[in-house]
Amino acid sequence: MDDEWICGRLGEDEPWVLGAVNPPVFENSLFTFATAEELGEAVRNEDERYVYWRGTNPTVDLAQRKLAALERGERAKCFGSGMGAISATISSLVSAGDHVLVLGAVYGPTTQFLRYLEKFGVTHTHVGDLTTGDSAIRASTRLLYFESPSYMAYAVVDIAEVAAWARERGLVSVMDNTWSTPLFQKPLTMGVDLVVHSLSKYIGGHSDLVGGVVVGPSRLIRPLALTEYQLYGAAMSPHDAAKVIKGLRTLPVRMAAHQERGLAVARFLADHPAVRAVNHPGLPSHQGHAIATRQMSGFSSLFSIELATESRDEVASFLDKLRHFRIGVSWGGFESLVNAPALSTEESVRATMGIPVGLVRLSVGLEAADTLIKDLGLALEGVGRLA
């Protein structure tokens, strides 16, 4: 099935759409039934039947079908936030006394959630690579969680190798694929069990929604949909689902532009004397570039650089000098954004992830690359003098 067709047309020609160019937004909070028996049957299968907004909704369901098809998964479940998807997914796979193995650097709030689970008897261990994985596994380990490219450092792992390693040890593998989107990387086809995304980023694409999704086989999605999704209450609204559907329509075009502009900016920064390193998998100088080109069909425009400084004040000054890049969290929209973990991330989380003081994250938007390069060049003047 062609990705562009999935993004633009899948499910949008069905009778219930009534020929509308934009699929209808079902605003109702509940659905009624002709008989009590019909209601009972629907409630027993609320992961697939329309009963109440907290379960599912035709507009949300269309977004889920598109996302599942893009990831080549059987089913998808959309949530009211990325962390809603992540926390429900992890919770569905572990119980008190279980252990989670985390490979590489992952999204900061994911680590915070794993720490939160300690109060319920669920522990976790971070490992840098698979060479130390076996020594960290316990009899109670149930889950391997990872990202590729990884959080902030954008290190790349061999996804098929990691998935096979987990399966051989009886672990369920969960991967955050937000960085690449389903267009540029399809972890389920490489053996990963479940994939999660923040829909607030590239898939939404306009910084106007918060949402998340988990995609995978029905045997794992169905119990999650019936239990954690219902009980946590992190339901996606039909209005946000409509934004996801509209974002998907332009996703192929936007990602091509993000890739082009992101690589142009990354190449400029790689040659700048005030920059120690550029962490962009699309650059041949990146340690994981060969693996990335083998398992990815493209590159997004989110990456990090390490400034030639150990001074938090100098990092802050660099951000303040930027005029076109805006200072803010999140990424994936039209606007270009910049953020520095040393100024905004909990120290213990940053230490766990091995993030240096001089690391700055850039989200290259859809503005002209020349404009962004000029902005960065002016802000970099003088960086490193305090080092």
Tab-separated table of C-alpha atoms in Angstrom:
chain	number	residue	atom	x	y	z
A	1	MET	CA	0.000	0.000	0.000
A	2	ASP	CA	1.450	3.379	-1.018
A	3	ASP	CA	2.260	5.729	1.888
A	4	GLU	CA	1.120	8.862	0.092
A	5	TRP	CA	-2.236	7.253	-0.692
A	6	ILE	CA	-2.606	6.192	2.948
A	7	CYS	CA	-1.867	9.742	4.132
A	8	GLY	CA	-4.251	11.370	1.723
A	9	ARG	CA	-7.046	8.986	0.841
A	10	LEU	CA	-7.286	5.852	2.989
A	11	GLY	CA	-10.790	5.631	4.443
A	12	GLU	CA	-11.837	9.008	3.067
A	13	ASP	CA	-13.967	7.664	0.189
A	14	GLU	CA	-16.183	5.454	2.341
A	15	PRO	CA	-19.970	6.019	2.457
A	16	TRP	CA	-20.002	7.496	5.964
A	17	VAL	CA	-17.885	10.440	4.741
A	18	LEU	CA	-20.781	11.430	2.427
A	19	GLY	CA	-18.415	12.840	-0.189
A	20	ALA	CA	-17.088	15.569	2.107
A	21	VAL	CA	-13.549	16.629	1.190
A	22	ASN	CA	-12.754	16.786	4.909
A	23	PRO	CA	-13.982	13.739	6.873
A	24	PRO	CA	-16.727	14.657	9.369
A	25	VAL	CA	-15.828	15.447	12.975
A	26	PHE	CA	-18.119	13.445	15.273
A	27	GLU	CA	-18.521	15.731	18.283
A	28	ASN	CA	-21.005	13.613	20.204
A	29	SER	CA	-19.827	12.136	23.489
A	30	LEU	CA	-21.945	8.979	23.205
A	31	PHE	CA	-23.799	6.696	20.814
A	32	THR	CA	-27.191	5.072	21.356
A	33	PHE	CA	-28.553	1.655	20.405
A	34	ALA	CA	-31.868	0.185	19.313
A	35	THR	CA	-31.842	-2.552	21.949
A	36	ALA	CA	-30.243	-3.336	25.306
A	37	GLU	CA	-28.642	-6.420	23.740
A	38	GLU	CA	-26.896	-4.281	21.123
A	39	LEU	CA	-25.570	-1.980	23.829
A	40	GLY	CA	-24.232	-4.910	25.852
A	41	GLU	CA	-22.453	-6.380	22.833
A	42	ALA	CA	-20.931	-3.010	21.981
A	43	VAL	CA	-19.666	-2.420	25.531
A	44	ARG	CA	-17.968	-5.814	25.535
A	45	ASN	CA	-16.103	-4.779	22.373
A	46	GLU	CA	-15.634	-1.093	23.086
A	47	ASP	CA	-12.145	-1.087	21.609
A	48	GLU	CA	-13.814	-1.461	18.196
A	49	ARG	CA	-17.412	-0.296	18.705
A	50	TYR	CA	-18.609	3.281	19.149
A	51	VAL	CA	-20.091	3.620	22.632
A	52	TYR	CA	-18.594	6.618	24.399
A	53	TRP	CA	-15.977	9.235	23.529
A	54	ARG	CA	-13.538	7.765	26.057
A	55	GLY	CA	-13.496	4.532	24.055
A	56	THR	CA	-13.339	5.513	20.389
A	57	ASN	CA	-15.065	7.679	17.815
A	58	PRO	CA	-15.396	7.511	13.982
A	59	THR	CA	-13.067	10.493	13.431
A	60	VAL	CA	-10.479	9.097	15.839
A	61	ASP	CA	-10.879	5.674	14.301
A	62	LEU	CA	-10.036	6.990	10.836
A	63	ALA	CA	-6.819	8.541	12.162
A	64	GLN	CA	-5.973	5.234	13.847
A	65	ARG	CA	-6.524	3.262	10.651
A	66	LYS	CA	-4.249	5.570	8.692
A	67	LEU	CA	-1.489	5.431	11.313
A	68	ALA	CA	-1.661	1.641	11.575
A	69	ALA	CA	-1.414	1.319	7.790
A	70	LEU	CA	1.554	3.705	7.632
A	71	GLU	CA	3.446	1.705	10.255
A	72	ARG	CA	2.395	-1.594	8.644
A	73	GLY	CA	0.735	-2.569	11.913
A	74	GLU	CA	-2.530	-4.389	12.552
A	75	ARG	CA	-4.011	-1.775	14.861
A	76	ALA	CA	-3.343	1.643	16.354
A	77	LYS	CA	-4.717	3.448	19.399
A	78	CYS	CA	-4.621	7.232	19.611
A	79	PHE	CA	-4.254	9.058	22.927
A	80	GLY	CA	-4.674	12.608	24.167
A	81	SER	CA	-0.882	13.037	24.419
A	82	GLY	CA	2.370	11.288	23.577
A	83	MET	CA	2.930	10.536	27.259
A	84	GLY	CA	-0.598	9.152	27.425
A	85	ALA	CA	0.416	6.608	24.782
A	86	ILE	CA	3.788	5.865	26.366
A	87	SER	CA	2.555	5.488	29.941
A	88	ALA	CA	-0.419	3.322	28.943
A	89	THR	CA	1.779	1.121	26.741
A	90	ILE	CA	4.392	0.526	29.426
A	91	SER	CA	1.726	-0.024	32.086
A	92	SER	CA	-0.031	-2.610	29.923
A	93	LEU	CA	3.119	-4.722	29.743
A	94	VAL	CA	4.377	-4.732	33.344
A	95	SER	CA	3.132	-5.629	36.808
A	96	ALA	CA	4.439	-5.129	40.339
A	97	GLY	CA	7.846	-6.757	40.667
A	98	ASP	CA	8.682	-6.513	36.950
A	99	HIS	CA	11.756	-4.854	35.471
A	100	VAL	CA	12.131	-2.651	32.370
A	101	LEU	CA	15.361	-2.416	30.386
A	102	VAL	CA	15.956	0.925	28.664
A	103	LEU	CA	18.429	1.027	25.779
A	104	GLY	CA	20.185	4.332	25.132
A	105	ALA	CA	18.810	7.804	25.730
A	106	VAL	CA	15.018	8.161	25.673
A	107	TYR	CA	12.556	11.030	26.046
A	108	GLY	CA	13.009	12.655	29.462
A	109	PRO	CA	9.391	12.270	30.685
A	110	THR	CA	9.557	8.558	29.772
A	111	THR	CA	12.415	8.191	32.246
A	112	GLN	CA	10.435	10.202	34.791
A	113	PHE	CA	7.451	7.881	34.313
A	114	LEU	CA	9.631	4.813	34.845
A	115	ARG	CA	10.863	6.369	38.069
A	116	TYR	CA	7.250	7.013	39.051
A	117	LEU	CA	6.479	3.310	38.565
A	118	GLU	CA	9.004	2.453	41.275
A	119	LYS	CA	6.342	3.286	43.872
A	120	PHE	CA	4.358	0.346	42.434
A	121	GLY	CA	7.300	-2.046	42.496
A	122	VAL	CA	8.335	-1.738	38.828
A	123	THR	CA	12.060	-1.082	38.419
A	124	HIS	CA	14.182	-0.152	35.424
A	125	THR	CA	17.789	-0.062	34.276
A	126	HIS	CA	19.426	2.087	31.594
A	127	VAL	CA	22.120	0.534	29.397
A	128	GLY	CA	24.144	2.267	26.731
A	129	ASP	CA	24.253	-0.628	24.259
A	130	LEU	CA	23.515	-4.314	23.873
A	131	THR	CA	26.985	-5.364	25.028
A	132	THR	CA	25.915	-4.554	28.582
A	133	GLY	CA	22.330	-5.663	28.074
A	134	ASP	CA	22.702	-9.270	29.190
A	135	SER	CA	24.339	-8.305	32.463
A	136	ALA	CA	21.452	-5.921	33.175
A	137	ILE	CA	18.649	-8.383	32.439
A	138	ARG	CA	16.889	-9.928	35.422
A	139	ALA	CA	14.506	-12.840	35.752
A	140	SER	CA	11.785	-10.205	36.159
A	141	THR	CA	12.664	-8.214	33.009
A	142	ARG	CA	9.638	-8.002	30.742
A	143	LEU	CA	10.196	-5.042	28.447
A	144	LEU	CA	12.903	-3.428	26.343
A	145	TYR	CA	12.251	0.246	25.566
A	146	PHE	CA	14.304	2.361	23.159
A	147	GLU	CA	14.410	5.110	20.546
A	148	SER	CA	16.357	5.322	17.310
A	149	PRO	CA	17.617	7.923	16.707
A	150	SER	CA	17.921	8.421	20.454
A	151	TYR	CA	16.769	11.342	22.553
A	152	MET	CA	18.947	14.460	22.239
A	153	ALA	CA	22.093	12.548	21.182
A	154	TYR	CA	20.430	11.064	18.027
A	155	ALA	CA	22.484	7.889	18.184
A	156	VAL	CA	21.319	5.139	15.838
A	157	VAL	CA	20.950	1.446	16.667
A	158	ASP	CA	20.386	-1.517	14.382
A	159	ILE	CA	16.654	-1.915	14.967
A	160	ALA	CA	16.399	-5.445	13.559
A	161	GLU	CA	19.307	-6.555	15.750
A	162	VAL	CA	17.789	-4.986	18.872
A	163	ALA	CA	14.360	-6.489	18.184
A	164	ALA	CA	15.831	-9.964	17.608
A	165	TRP	CA	17.939	-9.649	20.780
A	166	ALA	CA	14.836	-8.798	22.810
A	167	ARG	CA	12.743	-11.588	21.315
A	168	GLU	CA	15.445	-14.191	21.975
A	169	ARG	CA	15.315	-13.199	25.649
A	170	GLY	CA	11.551	-13.208	25.897
A	171	LEU	CA	11.194	-9.435	26.124
A	172	VAL	CA	8.539	-7.280	24.469
A	173	SER	CA	10.212	-4.474	22.507
A	174	VAL	CA	8.727	-0.977	22.377
A	175	MET	CA	10.256	1.781	20.248
A	176	ASP	CA	9.542	5.500	20.034
A	177	ASN	CA	9.558	6.328	16.318
A	178	THR	CA	8.544	9.997	16.552
A	179	TRP	CA	11.818	11.337	15.095
A	180	SER	CA	11.488	9.544	11.755
A	181	THR	CA	7.706	9.360	11.361
A	182	PRO	CA	6.290	6.210	9.720
A	183	LEU	CA	7.315	7.609	6.333
A	184	PHE	CA	11.061	7.371	6.950
A	185	GLN	CA	11.242	4.329	9.252
A	186	LYS	CA	9.005	1.321	9.922
A	187	PRO	CA	10.234	-0.535	13.041
A	188	LEU	CA	7.398	-3.094	13.047
A	189	THR	CA	8.720	-4.479	9.754
A	190	MET	CA	12.091	-4.964	11.470
A	191	GLY	CA	10.711	-7.038	14.313
A	192	VAL	CA	9.765	-4.446	16.962
A	193	ASP	CA	6.602	-5.404	18.851
A	194	LEU	CA	5.072	-1.966	19.508
A	195	VAL	CA	5.765	1.513	18.163
A	196	VAL	CA	4.781	4.770	19.866
A	197	HIS	CA	4.656	8.312	18.489
A	198	SER	CA	3.992	11.799	19.694
A	199	LEU	CA	1.473	13.058	17.150
A	200	SER	CA	2.171	16.607	18.328
A	201	LYS	CA	5.358	16.659	16.254
A	202	TYR	CA	5.767	16.039	12.508
A	203	ILE	CA	2.567	14.066	12.023
A	204	GLY	CA	0.393	16.916	13.311
A	205	GLY	CA	2.898	19.305	11.820
A	206	HIS	CA	1.414	22.656	12.826
A	207	SER	CA	2.020	22.958	16.593
A	208	ASP	CA	-1.724	23.046	17.207
A	209	LEU	CA	-2.462	19.672	18.779
A	210	VAL	CA	-1.221	17.323	21.482
A	211	GLY	CA	-1.622	13.606	20.858
A	212	GLY	CA	0.019	10.205	20.860
A	213	VAL	CA	-0.403	6.774	19.321
A	214	VAL	CA	0.712	3.196	19.838
A	215	VAL	CA	0.753	0.774	16.886
A	216	GLY	CA	1.234	-2.967	16.787
A	217	PRO	CA	-0.427	-6.371	16.685
A	218	SER	CA	-4.000	-6.735	17.843
A	219	ARG	CA	-2.958	-9.187	20.578
A	220	LEU	CA	-1.127	-6.328	22.326
A	221	ILE	CA	-3.297	-3.361	21.309
A	222	ARG	CA	-6.686	-4.858	22.235
A	223	PRO	CA	-5.995	-5.426	25.975
A	224	LEU	CA	-4.360	-2.011	26.187
A	225	ALA	CA	-7.370	-0.369	24.530
A	226	LEU	CA	-9.839	-2.099	26.838
A	227	THR	CA	-7.926	-1.456	30.069
A	228	GLU	CA	-5.225	1.242	30.275
A	229	TYR	CA	-6.782	3.437	27.579
A	230	GLN	CA	-10.167	3.364	29.288
A	231	LEU	CA	-8.910	3.712	32.857
A	232	TYR	CA	-6.269	6.393	32.324
A	233	GLY	CA	-8.761	8.535	30.432
A	234	ALA	CA	-6.207	9.981	28.020
A	235	ALA	CA	-8.660	9.860	25.136
A	236	MET	CA	-7.959	11.725	21.918
A	237	SER	CA	-10.667	14.221	20.998
A	238	PRO	CA	-12.299	14.023	17.552
A	239	HIS	CA	-11.128	17.591	16.886
A	240	ASP	CA	-7.502	16.587	17.459
A	241	ALA	CA	-8.028	13.469	15.353
A	242	ALA	CA	-9.240	15.706	12.520
A	243	LYS	CA	-6.016	17.714	12.842
A	244	VAL	CA	-4.010	14.480	12.677
A	245	ILE	CA	-5.854	13.510	9.483
A	246	LYS	CA	-5.148	16.907	7.931
A	247	GLY	CA	-1.523	16.734	9.040
A	248	LEU	CA	-1.121	13.345	7.386
A	249	ARG	CA	-2.326	14.745	4.057
A	250	THR	CA	0.722	17.006	3.793
A	251	LEU	CA	3.185	14.820	5.712
A	252	PRO	CA	5.056	13.450	2.652
A	253	VAL	CA	5.580	16.937	1.215
A	254	ARG	CA	6.532	18.475	4.548
A	255	MET	CA	8.997	15.732	5.478
A	256	ALA	CA	10.803	16.090	2.167
A	257	ALA	CA	11.192	19.828	2.844
A	258	HIS	CA	12.223	19.259	6.475
A	259	GLN	CA	14.879	16.809	5.329
A	260	GLU	CA	16.293	19.200	2.735
A	261	ARG	CA	16.459	22.203	5.070
A	262	GLY	CA	17.668	20.205	8.055
A	263	LEU	CA	20.599	18.730	6.161
A	264	ALA	CA	21.571	22.131	4.751
A	265	VAL	CA	21.700	23.632	8.254
A	266	ALA	CA	23.525	20.585	9.656
A	267	ARG	CA	26.220	20.786	6.974
A	268	PHE	CA	26.802	24.463	7.758
A	269	LEU	CA	27.153	23.770	11.474
A	270	ALA	CA	29.472	20.792	10.903
A	271	ASP	CA	32.043	23.188	9.416
A	272	HIS	CA	31.730	25.905	12.070
A	273	PRO	CA	34.660	26.298	14.509
A	274	ALA	CA	32.345	27.102	17.446
A	275	VAL	CA	30.628	23.713	17.107
A	276	ARG	CA	32.334	20.607	18.496
A	277	ALA	CA	29.922	18.077	17.066
A	278	VAL	CA	26.742	17.800	15.008
A	279	ASN	CA	24.489	14.883	15.893
A	280	HIS	CA	22.543	14.354	12.676
A	281	PRO	CA	22.231	10.775	11.329
A	282	GLY	CA	21.972	12.114	7.785
A	283	LEU	CA	25.575	13.341	7.807
A	284	PRO	CA	28.205	10.841	6.591
A	285	SER	CA	30.320	11.847	9.606
A	286	HIS	CA	27.670	10.517	12.015
A	287	GLN	CA	28.757	7.276	13.688
A	288	GLY	CA	25.476	5.560	12.841
A	289	HIS	CA	25.093	6.927	9.311
A	290	ALA	CA	25.631	3.572	7.549
A	291	ILE	CA	23.000	1.843	9.700
A	292	ALA	CA	20.638	4.785	9.316
A	293	THR	CA	20.787	4.740	5.524
A	294	ARG	CA	20.095	0.993	5.570
A	295	GLN	CA	16.993	1.094	7.789
A	296	MET	CA	15.632	4.566	7.045
A	297	SER	CA	14.333	6.053	3.811
A	298	GLY	CA	14.911	9.653	4.883
A	299	PHE	CA	15.891	11.995	7.698
A	300	SER	CA	13.891	14.478	9.701
A	301	SER	CA	15.175	17.915	10.685
A	302	LEU	CA	15.575	17.458	14.440
A	303	PHE	CA	19.167	17.163	15.603
A	304	SER	CA	21.582	18.495	18.176
A	305	ILE	CA	24.920	20.246	18.233
A	306	GLU	CA	27.534	20.540	20.940
A	307	LEU	CA	28.855	24.058	21.337
A	308	ALA	CA	32.546	24.549	22.102
A	309	THR	CA	31.831	25.664	25.652
A	310	GLU	CA	31.244	24.339	29.173
A	311	SER	CA	29.482	27.515	30.274
A	312	ARG	CA	25.718	27.462	30.863
A	313	ASP	CA	25.736	31.252	30.564
A	314	GLU	CA	27.320	31.053	27.128
A	315	VAL	CA	24.770	28.472	26.015
A	316	ALA	CA	21.992	30.782	27.218
A	317	SER	CA	23.617	33.725	25.429
A	318	PHE	CA	23.699	31.745	22.161
A	319	LEU	CA	19.978	31.037	22.421
A	320	ASP	CA	19.199	34.654	23.272
A	321	LYS	CA	21.106	35.950	20.230
A	322	LEU	CA	18.999	33.949	17.791
A	323	ARG	CA	16.353	36.017	16.042
A	324	HIS	CA	14.729	33.576	13.657
A	325	PHE	CA	14.909	30.389	15.693
A	326	ARG	CA	12.424	30.586	18.556
A	327	ILE	CA	13.264	29.273	22.009
A	328	GLY	CA	10.814	26.566	23.012
A	329	VAL	CA	10.114	22.913	23.666
A	330	SER	CA	8.561	20.467	21.209
A	331	TRP	CA	9.325	20.388	17.488
A	332	GLY	CA	8.052	19.300	14.094
A	333	GLY	CA	6.044	22.353	13.072
A	334	PHE	CA	6.568	25.085	10.483
A	335	GLU	CA	8.581	27.237	12.883
A	336	SER	CA	12.239	26.558	13.713
A	337	LEU	CA	12.921	26.003	17.404
A	338	VAL	CA	15.931	25.765	19.686
A	339	ASN	CA	16.298	24.328	23.171
A	340	ALA	CA	19.194	23.546	25.529
A	341	PRO	CA	18.763	20.638	27.975
A	342	ALA	CA	21.301	22.110	30.403
A	343	LEU	CA	18.916	25.021	30.910
A	344	SER	CA	15.617	23.150	31.013
A	345	THR	CA	16.051	19.451	31.859
A	346	GLU	CA	16.199	17.969	35.337
A	347	GLU	CA	19.878	17.501	36.219
A	348	SER	CA	19.486	13.838	37.201
A	349	VAL	CA	17.746	13.022	33.906
A	350	ARG	CA	20.436	14.849	31.927
A	351	ALA	CA	23.141	12.954	33.813
A	352	THR	CA	21.447	9.626	33.119
A	353	MET	CA	21.363	10.432	29.407
A	354	GLY	CA	24.954	11.705	29.304
A	355	ILE	CA	23.954	15.076	27.874
A	356	PRO	CA	26.781	17.670	28.028
A	357	VAL	CA	26.290	21.305	29.065
A	358	GLY	CA	26.974	22.587	25.565
A	359	LEU	CA	24.359	20.443	23.835
A	360	VAL	CA	21.713	22.423	21.946
A	361	ARG	CA	18.755	20.882	20.134
A	362	LEU	CA	17.606	22.379	16.851
A	363	SER	CA	14.295	21.776	15.135
A	364	VAL	CA	14.658	23.092	11.600
A	365	GLY	CA	11.276	24.207	10.325
A	366	LEU	CA	10.080	25.069	6.857
A	367	GLU	CA	11.633	28.514	6.553
A	368	ALA	CA	14.355	29.124	3.954
A	369	ALA	CA	17.589	27.364	4.913
A	370	ASP	CA	19.676	30.441	4.032
A	371	THR	CA	17.708	32.525	6.543
A	372	LEU	CA	18.259	29.963	9.291
A	373	ILE	CA	21.958	29.568	8.497
A	374	LYS	CA	22.504	33.328	8.672
A	375	ASP	CA	20.707	33.470	12.013
A	376	LEU	CA	22.873	30.685	13.459
A	377	GLY	CA	26.076	32.175	12.075
A	378	LEU	CA	25.481	35.496	13.821
A	379	ALA	CA	24.562	33.841	17.112
A	380	LEU	CA	27.674	31.623	17.031
A	381	GLU	CA	30.066	34.559	16.857
A	382	GLY	CA	32.252	34.492	19.954
A	383	VAL	CA	31.032	31.115	21.239
A	384	GLY	CA	33.903	29.234	22.866
A	385	ARG	CA	35.821	32.186	24.213
A	386	LEU	CA	34.804	31.235	27.755
A	387	ALA	CA	35.750	27.572	27.259
